[in-house]
XYZ file of C-alpha atoms in Angstrom:
604
model
C -0.459 -24.685 18.305
C -4.016 -26.025 18.156
C -5.789 -24.373 15.205
C -9.487 -23.695 15.897
C -11.236 -21.479 13.378
C -14.796 -20.189 13.130
C -16.485 -20.921 9.819
C -17.640 -17.841 7.877
C -19.398 -17.288 4.569
C -22.158 -19.220 2.812
C -21.679 -23.007 2.619
C -23.881 -24.819 0.176
C -25.417 -28.129 1.229
C -28.438 -29.744 -0.486
C -29.782 -30.661 2.930
C -29.464 -27.115 4.246
C -26.975 -24.359 3.441
C -25.241 -22.525 6.272
C -24.784 -18.739 6.316
C -22.345 -17.349 8.902
C -21.209 -13.744 9.294
C -19.166 -11.908 11.923
C -20.932 -8.706 12.966
C -20.169 -8.200 16.675
C -21.603 -4.696 17.064
C -24.962 -5.444 15.464
C -28.170 -5.876 17.435
C -29.896 -7.717 14.615
C -28.709 -9.427 11.428
C -30.992 -10.848 8.745
C -30.259 -12.985 5.719
C -31.951 -11.447 2.691
C -32.549 -14.000 -0.067
C -32.989 -11.986 -3.257
C -34.558 -14.656 -5.450
C -38.031 -13.319 -6.233
C -39.781 -12.602 -4.095
C -37.065 -11.338 -1.673
C -37.369 -12.802 1.802
C -35.803 -11.868 5.145
C -34.641 -14.493 7.652
C -33.466 -13.511 11.148
C -30.071 -14.952 12.050
C -29.059 -16.229 15.486
C -26.142 -14.729 17.447
C -23.690 -16.935 19.316
C -22.466 -14.412 21.908
C -18.994 -13.847 20.407
C -20.037 -11.853 17.374
C -21.046 -14.532 14.857
C -24.544 -14.803 13.398
C -25.812 -18.052 11.845
C -28.705 -19.560 9.977
C -29.256 -22.827 8.057
C -31.850 -23.008 5.312
C -32.597 -25.229 2.296
C -31.383 -22.712 -0.306
C -30.439 -23.769 -3.860
C -27.049 -22.967 -5.340
C -27.141 -19.829 -7.461
C -29.327 -17.896 -5.011
C -28.286 -14.227 -4.586
C -28.227 -12.942 -1.020
C -27.188 -10.085 1.255
C -27.043 -9.452 4.996
C -29.240 -6.694 6.472
C -27.759 -5.057 9.553
C -29.891 -3.574 12.367
C -32.988 -3.458 10.128
C -31.344 -0.779 7.974
C -29.037 -1.294 4.995
C -28.079 -4.613 3.463
C -24.639 -5.454 2.079
C -22.808 -8.257 0.267
C -21.313 -11.014 2.409
C -17.785 -9.914 3.513
C -16.695 -13.562 3.123
C -18.580 -14.102 -0.128
C -17.222 -16.879 -2.334
C -18.913 -15.558 -5.476
C -19.599 -11.995 -6.698
C -20.508 -12.525 -10.365
C -22.023 -9.046 -10.796
C -19.280 -7.134 -9.001
C -18.417 -5.910 -5.535
C -21.555 -3.800 -4.975
C -24.104 -6.414 -5.982
C -25.508 -9.390 -4.042
C -23.328 -12.323 -3.123
C -24.312 -15.653 -4.668
C -24.503 -19.024 -2.925
C -22.266 -21.416 -4.826
C -21.149 -25.020 -4.526
C -17.363 -25.100 -4.376
C -17.086 -28.883 -4.569
C -14.800 -29.690 -7.481
C -16.551 -32.279 -9.662
C -13.426 -33.139 -11.673
C -10.827 -35.740 -10.771
C -8.337 -34.792 -8.086
C -4.559 -34.616 -8.070
C -4.022 -36.767 -4.998
C -0.460 -37.722 -5.949
C 0.764 -34.125 -5.918
C 2.962 -33.354 -2.875
C 4.317 -29.909 -3.725
C 7.789 -28.480 -4.333
C 10.260 -27.230 -1.693
C 10.999 -23.512 -1.897
C 14.688 -24.312 -2.467
C 13.832 -26.039 -5.772
C 11.413 -23.467 -7.136
C 11.867 -21.538 -10.370
C 9.075 -18.970 -9.932
C 7.219 -17.157 -12.711
C 5.105 -14.198 -11.578
C 2.130 -13.367 -13.767
C -1.028 -11.293 -13.870
C -3.985 -13.422 -14.951
C -5.638 -10.641 -16.927
C -2.496 -9.617 -18.839
C -0.914 -13.011 -19.463
C -3.129 -14.160 -22.361
C -5.463 -12.724 -24.977
C -8.451 -14.260 -23.162
C -7.427 -12.588 -19.864
C -8.429 -15.591 -17.748
C -7.335 -18.834 -16.102
C -7.950 -20.861 -19.257
C -5.498 -18.597 -21.052
C -2.847 -19.597 -18.497
C -3.707 -23.270 -18.921
C -3.075 -22.977 -22.647
C 0.449 -21.681 -21.920
C 1.443 -24.309 -19.337
C 3.335 -26.329 -21.954
C 5.300 -23.202 -22.814
C 6.147 -22.588 -19.149
C 7.110 -26.224 -18.662
C 9.446 -26.111 -21.664
C 10.969 -22.910 -20.308
C 11.784 -24.805 -17.115
C 9.320 -23.076 -14.806
C 8.072 -25.274 -11.971
C 6.125 -22.647 -10.004
C 3.705 -19.942 -11.078
C 2.857 -17.046 -8.773
C -0.435 -15.308 -9.540
C -0.967 -11.693 -8.585
C -3.973 -11.195 -6.248
C -7.288 -12.617 -7.425
C -9.757 -11.454 -4.773
C -12.752 -9.678 -6.312
C -11.971 -6.069 -7.257
C -14.229 -3.347 -8.655
C -14.830 -3.751 -12.371
C -13.180 -6.065 -14.880
C -9.485 -5.191 -14.494
C -7.155 -4.383 -11.620
C -3.690 -5.332 -10.425
C -5.484 -7.099 -7.562
C -4.259 -4.994 -4.661
C -7.579 -3.090 -4.569
C -9.511 -6.234 -3.686
C -12.432 -5.899 -1.278
C -13.889 -9.428 -1.370
C -10.843 -11.602 -0.648
C -12.793 -14.891 -0.616
C -14.389 -14.326 -4.039
C -12.159 -15.151 -7.010
C -12.299 -12.392 -9.635
C -15.259 -13.290 -11.865
C -13.653 -11.930 -15.046
C -10.807 -14.451 -14.665
C -13.125 -17.463 -14.646
C -14.101 -17.623 -10.988
C -13.918 -20.743 -8.844
C -14.243 -23.361 -11.583
C -11.656 -21.691 -13.797
C -9.184 -21.503 -10.939
C -9.775 -25.124 -9.956
C -9.054 -26.164 -13.546
C -5.835 -24.164 -13.514
C -4.536 -25.684 -10.277
C -5.208 -29.215 -11.478
C -3.669 -28.592 -14.898
C -0.574 -26.998 -13.349
C -0.074 -29.850 -10.894
C -0.465 -32.360 -13.719
C 2.488 -30.605 -15.402
C 4.557 -30.662 -12.215
C 4.048 -26.927 -11.697
C 3.270 -25.552 -8.237
C 0.845 -22.663 -7.762
C 1.454 -19.707 -5.437
C -1.181 -17.039 -4.838
C -0.402 -13.439 -3.892
C -2.658 -12.396 -0.989
C -3.182 -8.987 0.609
C -3.657 -9.063 4.370
C -2.484 -5.511 5.100
C -5.325 -3.452 3.576
C -8.441 -3.567 1.434
C -9.268 -1.492 -1.601
C -11.125 1.831 -1.494
C -14.285 0.927 -3.458
C -16.793 -1.691 -2.333
C -15.185 -2.180 1.073
C -18.193 -2.951 3.271
C -16.269 -4.524 6.152
C -16.514 -1.448 8.442
C -20.310 -1.794 8.469
C -19.984 -5.287 9.925
C -17.481 -4.700 12.682
C -14.140 -3.287 13.840
C -12.076 -4.729 10.996
C -9.802 -1.689 10.924
C -7.600 0.005 13.514
C -7.041 3.703 14.093
C -3.969 3.031 16.231
C -1.611 2.873 13.252
C -1.398 4.124 9.674
C -0.338 2.546 6.386
C 0.283 4.064 2.921
C -3.221 2.827 2.060
C -5.033 4.272 5.082
C -6.144 2.526 8.264
C -4.603 -0.919 8.754
C -6.513 -4.023 9.653
C -7.212 -4.660 13.321
C -4.979 -7.593 14.239
C -4.328 -6.681 17.881
C -7.081 -4.421 19.252
C -10.483 -5.158 20.813
C -12.466 -7.653 18.730
C -9.357 -8.565 16.753
C -10.071 -12.299 17.157
C -12.768 -12.010 14.490
C -10.438 -10.140 12.123
C -7.673 -12.693 12.555
C -10.159 -15.509 11.985
C -11.356 -13.802 8.777
C -7.884 -13.778 7.217
C -6.826 -17.151 8.588
C -9.937 -18.626 7.006
C -8.981 -16.922 3.760
C -5.526 -18.518 3.882
C -7.075 -21.888 4.704
C -9.379 -21.539 1.694
C -6.460 -21.087 -0.701
C -4.153 -23.655 0.875
C -6.688 -26.372 1.618
C -9.930 -25.880 -0.317
C -8.223 -24.819 -3.549
C -5.040 -26.827 -2.916
C -2.554 -24.106 -3.807
C 1.039 -24.711 -2.791
C 1.743 -21.474 -1.028
C 1.034 -17.806 -0.497
C 3.036 -14.719 -1.305
C 2.132 -12.289 1.501
C 1.989 -8.695 0.357
C 3.771 -6.011 2.429
C 3.734 -7.784 5.771
C 5.556 -4.820 7.325
C 2.174 -3.024 7.076
C 0.511 -5.674 9.261
C 0.664 -4.149 12.730
C 0.318 -6.669 15.517
C 1.716 -6.407 19.045
C -0.070 -9.534 20.274
C 1.897 -12.185 22.142
C 1.403 -14.417 19.100
C 1.861 -12.351 15.943
C -0.622 -12.961 13.125
C 2.263 -14.123 10.902
C 3.156 -16.841 13.397
C -0.472 -17.932 13.661
C -0.639 -18.055 9.869
C 2.443 -20.275 9.750
C 0.933 -22.558 12.393
C -2.141 -22.892 10.184
C -0.030 -23.729 7.120
C 1.858 -26.387 9.078
C -1.421 -27.869 10.311
C -2.729 -28.117 6.731
C 0.589 -29.530 5.546
C 0.479 -32.220 8.228
C -3.118 -33.211 7.497
C -2.799 -33.221 3.704
C 0.780 -34.435 3.281
C 1.421 -31.558 0.868
C 4.059 -28.863 1.226
C 2.636 -25.405 1.964
C 4.943 -22.404 1.510
C 4.615 -18.874 2.928
C 6.760 -16.159 1.305
C 6.650 -12.617 2.669
C 7.281 -9.298 1.003
C 9.097 -7.264 3.680
C 10.476 -3.734 3.443
C 12.329 -3.885 6.754
C 15.411 -6.087 6.244
C 14.190 -7.798 9.383
C 14.899 -11.541 9.648
C 12.412 -12.084 12.467
C 9.746 -12.956 9.887
C 11.777 -15.965 8.720
C 13.467 -16.729 12.047
C 12.153 -19.833 13.756
C 9.702 -19.413 16.613
C 12.406 -20.831 18.918
C 14.590 -17.865 17.934
C 11.836 -15.326 18.514
C 10.623 -15.246 14.907
C 7.427 -16.036 13.043
C 8.693 -19.049 11.116
C 7.793 -18.024 7.557
C 9.482 -20.021 4.802
C 10.964 -17.192 2.806
C 10.918 -13.583 1.694
C 11.379 -11.405 -1.375
C 14.667 -9.477 -1.459
C 14.137 -6.139 -3.172
C 17.685 -4.997 -2.446
C 19.133 -7.650 -4.751
C 17.012 -6.117 -7.508
C 17.975 -2.549 -6.599
C 21.687 -3.311 -6.549
C 21.492 -5.136 -9.892
C 19.267 -2.620 -11.674
C 21.180 0.486 -10.634
C 24.466 -1.141 -11.571
C 23.093 -1.755 -15.084
C 21.113 1.445 -15.627
C 22.840 4.063 -13.484
C 19.476 5.264 -12.133
C 19.836 6.967 -8.759
C 16.335 8.355 -8.185
C 14.147 7.789 -5.102
C 15.164 4.658 -3.186
C 17.724 3.810 -5.882
C 19.948 6.541 -4.407
C 21.163 3.977 -1.854
C 22.691 1.850 -4.631
C 24.964 2.215 -7.633
C 28.287 0.485 -6.922
C 29.226 -3.120 -7.598
C 30.024 -3.454 -3.907
C 26.270 -3.277 -3.255
C 25.638 -6.288 -5.486
C 28.616 -8.074 -3.947
C 27.078 -7.489 -0.525
C 23.705 -8.764 -1.752
C 25.469 -12.034 -2.637
C 27.536 -12.160 0.538
C 25.053 -11.000 3.203
C 21.648 -10.945 1.404
C 20.641 -7.649 3.025
C 22.677 -4.792 1.596
C 21.604 -2.484 4.406
C 22.251 -4.599 7.475
C 22.762 -2.090 10.242
C 24.378 0.664 8.170
C 23.249 4.191 7.360
C 20.754 4.594 4.518
C 20.855 7.959 2.758
C 17.341 7.466 1.388
C 15.842 6.558 4.765
C 18.024 9.017 6.677
C 18.763 6.450 9.350
C 20.705 3.300 10.178
C 18.720 0.458 8.715
C 18.424 -3.318 8.644
C 19.426 -6.488 10.449
C 21.522 -9.550 9.624
C 20.356 -12.483 7.533
C 23.654 -14.369 7.283
C 22.424 -17.219 9.480
C 19.678 -18.082 7.006
C 20.163 -20.367 3.988
C 19.996 -18.885 0.517
C 16.887 -20.947 -0.141
C 14.802 -18.623 2.052
C 15.263 -15.639 -0.265
C 13.558 -14.927 -3.598
C 15.436 -12.644 -6.015
C 14.620 -11.114 -9.395
C 15.694 -8.562 -11.957
C 12.054 -7.515 -12.537
C 8.678 -7.954 -10.862
C 5.254 -6.312 -10.987
C 6.244 -3.601 -8.497
C 9.613 -2.725 -9.957
C 8.140 -2.462 -13.467
C 4.564 -1.330 -12.885
C 5.394 1.307 -10.300
C 7.589 3.168 -12.748
C 5.851 6.207 -14.307
C 5.506 4.555 -17.714
C 5.641 0.911 -16.626
C 8.749 0.366 -18.729
C 10.489 -2.969 -18.439
C 14.235 -3.565 -18.127
C 14.107 -4.315 -21.871
C 13.579 -0.593 -22.486
C 16.452 0.533 -20.271
C 19.446 -1.672 -21.027
C 21.253 -3.303 -23.934
C 20.726 -6.890 -25.059
C 24.041 -7.919 -23.459
C 22.950 -6.320 -20.185
C 19.599 -8.127 -20.352
C 21.438 -11.430 -20.639
C 23.761 -10.472 -17.789
C 20.778 -9.611 -15.562
C 19.186 -12.995 -16.277
C 22.426 -14.831 -15.520
C 22.909 -12.899 -12.284
C 19.515 -14.066 -11.018
C 19.528 -17.615 -12.380
C 23.125 -18.434 -11.409
C 22.768 -16.942 -7.937
C 22.357 -19.252 -4.929
C 18.951 -17.698 -4.205
C 15.474 -18.754 -5.382
C 14.921 -17.073 -8.781
C 11.733 -15.319 -9.858
C 10.934 -14.216 -13.404
C 8.291 -11.620 -14.265
C 6.038 -12.644 -17.137
C 7.545 -11.903 -20.527
C 11.064 -11.081 -19.395
C 12.266 -14.428 -20.765
C 11.858 -13.177 -24.347
C 12.410 -9.467 -23.723
C 8.759 -8.376 -23.804
C 8.511 -4.823 -25.172
C 5.006 -4.030 -23.938
C 5.053 -2.104 -20.651
C 3.283 -3.244 -17.505
C 1.337 -0.236 -16.273
C -0.950 0.418 -13.336
C -4.625 -0.019 -14.249
C -8.003 0.111 -12.504
C -11.715 -0.123 -13.340
C -13.384 1.858 -10.554
C -16.930 3.214 -10.859
C -16.719 6.064 -8.323
C -15.898 9.293 -10.251
C -14.284 10.982 -7.229
C -12.081 7.952 -6.581
C -11.084 7.760 -10.248
C -9.874 11.372 -10.182
C -8.122 10.847 -6.853
C -6.212 7.853 -8.226
C -5.218 9.803 -11.339
C -3.975 12.686 -9.218
C -2.189 10.340 -6.843
C -0.271 8.638 -9.635
C 0.905 12.001 -10.970
C 1.964 13.118 -7.495
C 3.792 9.851 -6.795
C 6.450 10.101 -9.470
C 8.399 13.382 -9.278
C 11.345 11.571 -7.670
C 11.501 9.120 -10.575
C 10.768 11.144 -13.668
C 9.760 14.734 -13.288
C 7.768 15.874 -16.295
C 6.493 12.435 -17.322
C 2.725 12.019 -17.131
C 1.766 8.460 -16.092
C -0.835 6.696 -18.252
C -4.453 7.016 -17.137
C -5.010 4.029 -14.806
C -8.734 4.007 -15.588
C -8.342 3.723 -19.347
C -8.913 0.290 -20.862
C -6.059 1.108 -23.238
C -3.660 1.164 -20.299
C -4.712 -2.383 -19.452
C -4.541 -3.615 -23.045
C -1.149 -1.980 -23.511
C 0.080 -4.029 -20.539
C -0.862 -7.389 -22.030
C 1.904 -9.700 -23.206
C 2.553 -9.567 -26.958
C 4.071 -13.081 -27.157
C 6.463 -11.864 -29.897
C 9.305 -14.307 -29.369
C 9.481 -16.477 -32.472
C 12.309 -14.650 -34.246
C 15.233 -12.298 -33.716
C 16.517 -11.388 -30.285
C 13.282 -12.523 -28.630
C 13.784 -16.099 -29.811
C 17.452 -15.984 -28.817
C 16.677 -14.627 -25.354
C 14.006 -17.287 -24.797
C 16.486 -20.028 -25.758
C 19.056 -18.370 -23.488
C 16.668 -18.450 -20.496
C 15.786 -22.069 -21.200
C 19.472 -22.964 -21.321
C 20.287 -21.200 -18.046
C 17.313 -22.734 -16.244
C 18.217 -26.182 -17.540
C 21.804 -25.637 -16.404
C 20.587 -24.623 -12.947
C 18.264 -27.626 -12.658
C 20.763 -30.241 -13.898
C 23.991 -29.217 -12.171
C 23.990 -30.141 -8.461
C 26.298 -27.202 -7.676
C 23.709 -24.765 -9.093
C 20.846 -26.091 -6.997
C 19.946 -25.443 -3.366
C 23.001 -25.039 -1.162
C 24.218 -23.883 2.218
C 26.270 -20.751 2.719
C 29.254 -22.985 3.481
C 29.016 -24.416 -0.048
C 29.209 -20.954 -1.594
C 32.408 -18.963 -1.858
C 32.549 -15.374 -3.069
C 35.923 -14.217 -4.395
C 37.212 -10.662 -3.861
C 35.958 -8.158 -6.412
C 38.182 -7.390 -9.372
C 37.124 -4.044 -10.750
C 33.621 -4.471 -12.161
C 33.729 -8.260 -11.998
C 31.980 -10.341 -9.355
C 32.960 -14.009 -9.119
C 31.950 -16.938 -6.967
C 32.285 -20.685 -6.551
C 29.352 -23.032 -6.031
C 30.217 -26.522 -4.866
C 28.210 -29.569 -3.850
C 30.208 -32.740 -3.276
C 32.433 -33.249 -6.350
C 30.528 -30.839 -8.588
C 32.313 -27.483 -8.636
C 31.148 -24.557 -10.745
C 32.728 -21.107 -11.031
C 30.834 -18.038 -12.181
C 32.129 -14.651 -13.336
C 29.708 -11.729 -13.765
C 31.309 -8.752 -15.512
C 29.515 -5.392 -15.289
C 32.150 -3.336 -17.063
C 31.622 -1.669 -20.440
C 35.022 -2.868 -21.702
C 36.617 -6.352 -21.815
C 38.362 -7.711 -18.742
C 41.105 -10.272 -18.178
C 40.943 -12.015 -14.808
C 43.603 -14.326 -13.391
C 42.187 -17.693 -12.413
C 41.879 -17.446 -8.602
C 40.772 -21.053 -8.098
C 44.076 -22.907 -8.474
C 42.170 -25.510 -10.516
C 42.147 -26.533 -14.158
C 38.872 -25.196 -15.563
C 36.653 -25.804 -18.576
C 34.204 -23.176 -19.834
C 30.615 -24.436 -20.060
C 28.737 -21.185 -20.659
C 29.398 -17.688 -22.005
C 26.641 -15.126 -22.484
C 28.795 -13.395 -25.116
C 28.824 -16.460 -27.382
C 27.596 -16.051 -30.949
C 24.886 -18.611 -30.207
C 23.329 -15.975 -27.900
C 23.784 -13.175 -30.464
C 26.743 -11.908 -28.471
C 29.972 -10.303 -29.717
C 31.779 -13.641 -29.502
C 33.719 -15.378 -26.741
C 37.168 -14.209 -25.717
C 39.937 -16.749 -26.245
C 40.907 -18.615 -23.079
C 44.701 -18.633 -22.595
C 44.680 -19.847 -19.009
C 43.010 -16.645 -17.911
C 39.375 -15.695 -17.539
C 38.663 -13.344 -20.448
C 35.368 -11.511 -20.398
C 33.460 -9.428 -22.900
C 31.647 -6.287 -21.683
C 28.514 -7.054 -19.669
C 28.923 -10.799 -19.807
C 28.516 -13.879 -17.639
C 30.692 -16.969 -17.901
C 30.547 -20.310 -16.132
C 33.415 -22.768 -15.763
C 33.577 -26.214 -14.241
C 36.473 -27.896 -12.512
C 38.223 -30.466 -14.686
C 38.290 -33.769 -12.840
C 41.462 -35.663 -13.844
């Protein structure tokens, strides 16, 4: 597909800076330069909704757009909002003056070990430089990809990022454009790819000025966050261009390696070419021109493979997707929780199915949804699916933001890590899980609208009866809630140090054994369940590895089903991992409660 996009935003040039805004319903649009004294400059329409003007304006100049000689608003495609979402946009040079990373080519999704983090909570400085200072730590852990929660400008100083209203402006409290450019370069220099979480299904409730500019939103559908974006109605070309330009900014201007696409099931588009397909075409175009791999990973709550099916098979061609059901099956098996959507899980057969078919609900009846649900993903390689035992949603959307550390034993924590890292899928860690972080990760905001603040507080309380009736969620607006959610970095002694070494060992094992790296479904063999024990073989060429995951609360003795002579190479119950000690191997597979063991085939 030929990608032709309309430029938007303010583009600094010493010879004359260009200001371009999409406002198709307006009769008149003026650029208001707010450097004293303020001046108004009429903009020229082009007949398809875009207004333009070029003027010799110095970088650092604040500006707004005045619509129909009435109110003026920040630029919807502003690259810089240093005073917040309600204040003027600022013209800024985005040219990176530092040396480039021209040799960087990216990392295939199949090879990624992903680490999800929130920029504000990851370090004590709450910014990009704080991440840079921890890159050596992440590299030593074995992480080769970081995934940053959304960074578009939100109201105030702190937010998860999903309330962004200026998606082109990097959150000023994180360090803005220059801080992010430093982070990308530093990460690439360490061999670490950078993914950015983007939100193309809704905008936040405060500071959202897009409706004043044009029909950005649709009333034809509804989402949990209100009206969805207009991707398929009248004037939708301008909306699609807005978000495609945003993706191009991240992937090309800022040289990130891929995007995690939030809740794509809430992007409603019945066009002949779905927005997701157009987005993939754009990523491929950038990849071809730059010679760098560009990855698109979708969060989907539909168990619908069309998002990752090829265009030739009627799909949208995305590279991969998150698999929440792997998490649900694993968590409920460990904790016994059966509230809300967890009611559809609870038996080891659900986890076995997550390994065998990826989607647990693949055309079967869901009690929680009260309907038959899901499609089949068996034709897709494991490398298209990202799995985890924790992430921002599955921790932060609990009433108290409690991590798995608070809900299971140390042996179960180790088993959860092994289940993810020894699986054939792409593993994702949530910041701090590698050392058993005790601080919660709670929902926090920094709105300025009193009515909205109270509405959010009430909404959080109303949201959680199915999970924990009687618990009062922390006040999202309180700075203490944010500070409480910051990483403690207490890992230098005790179980934290052991767990960190354990994660490093498992990641190193995964990265150095061919059989534990990317593989086809034909190279993976799942053995029949034996009680509470799930076992599988991973084989690439002559490297054969056998894994047993035991979810029982008592020891188990398993007959060797492989017919091969085996040698144990890992046991989560070993004393080195502060476990109860390994069971003696007498030709059988002997397992401690809640343990993971790995054997290799002895080559004679």
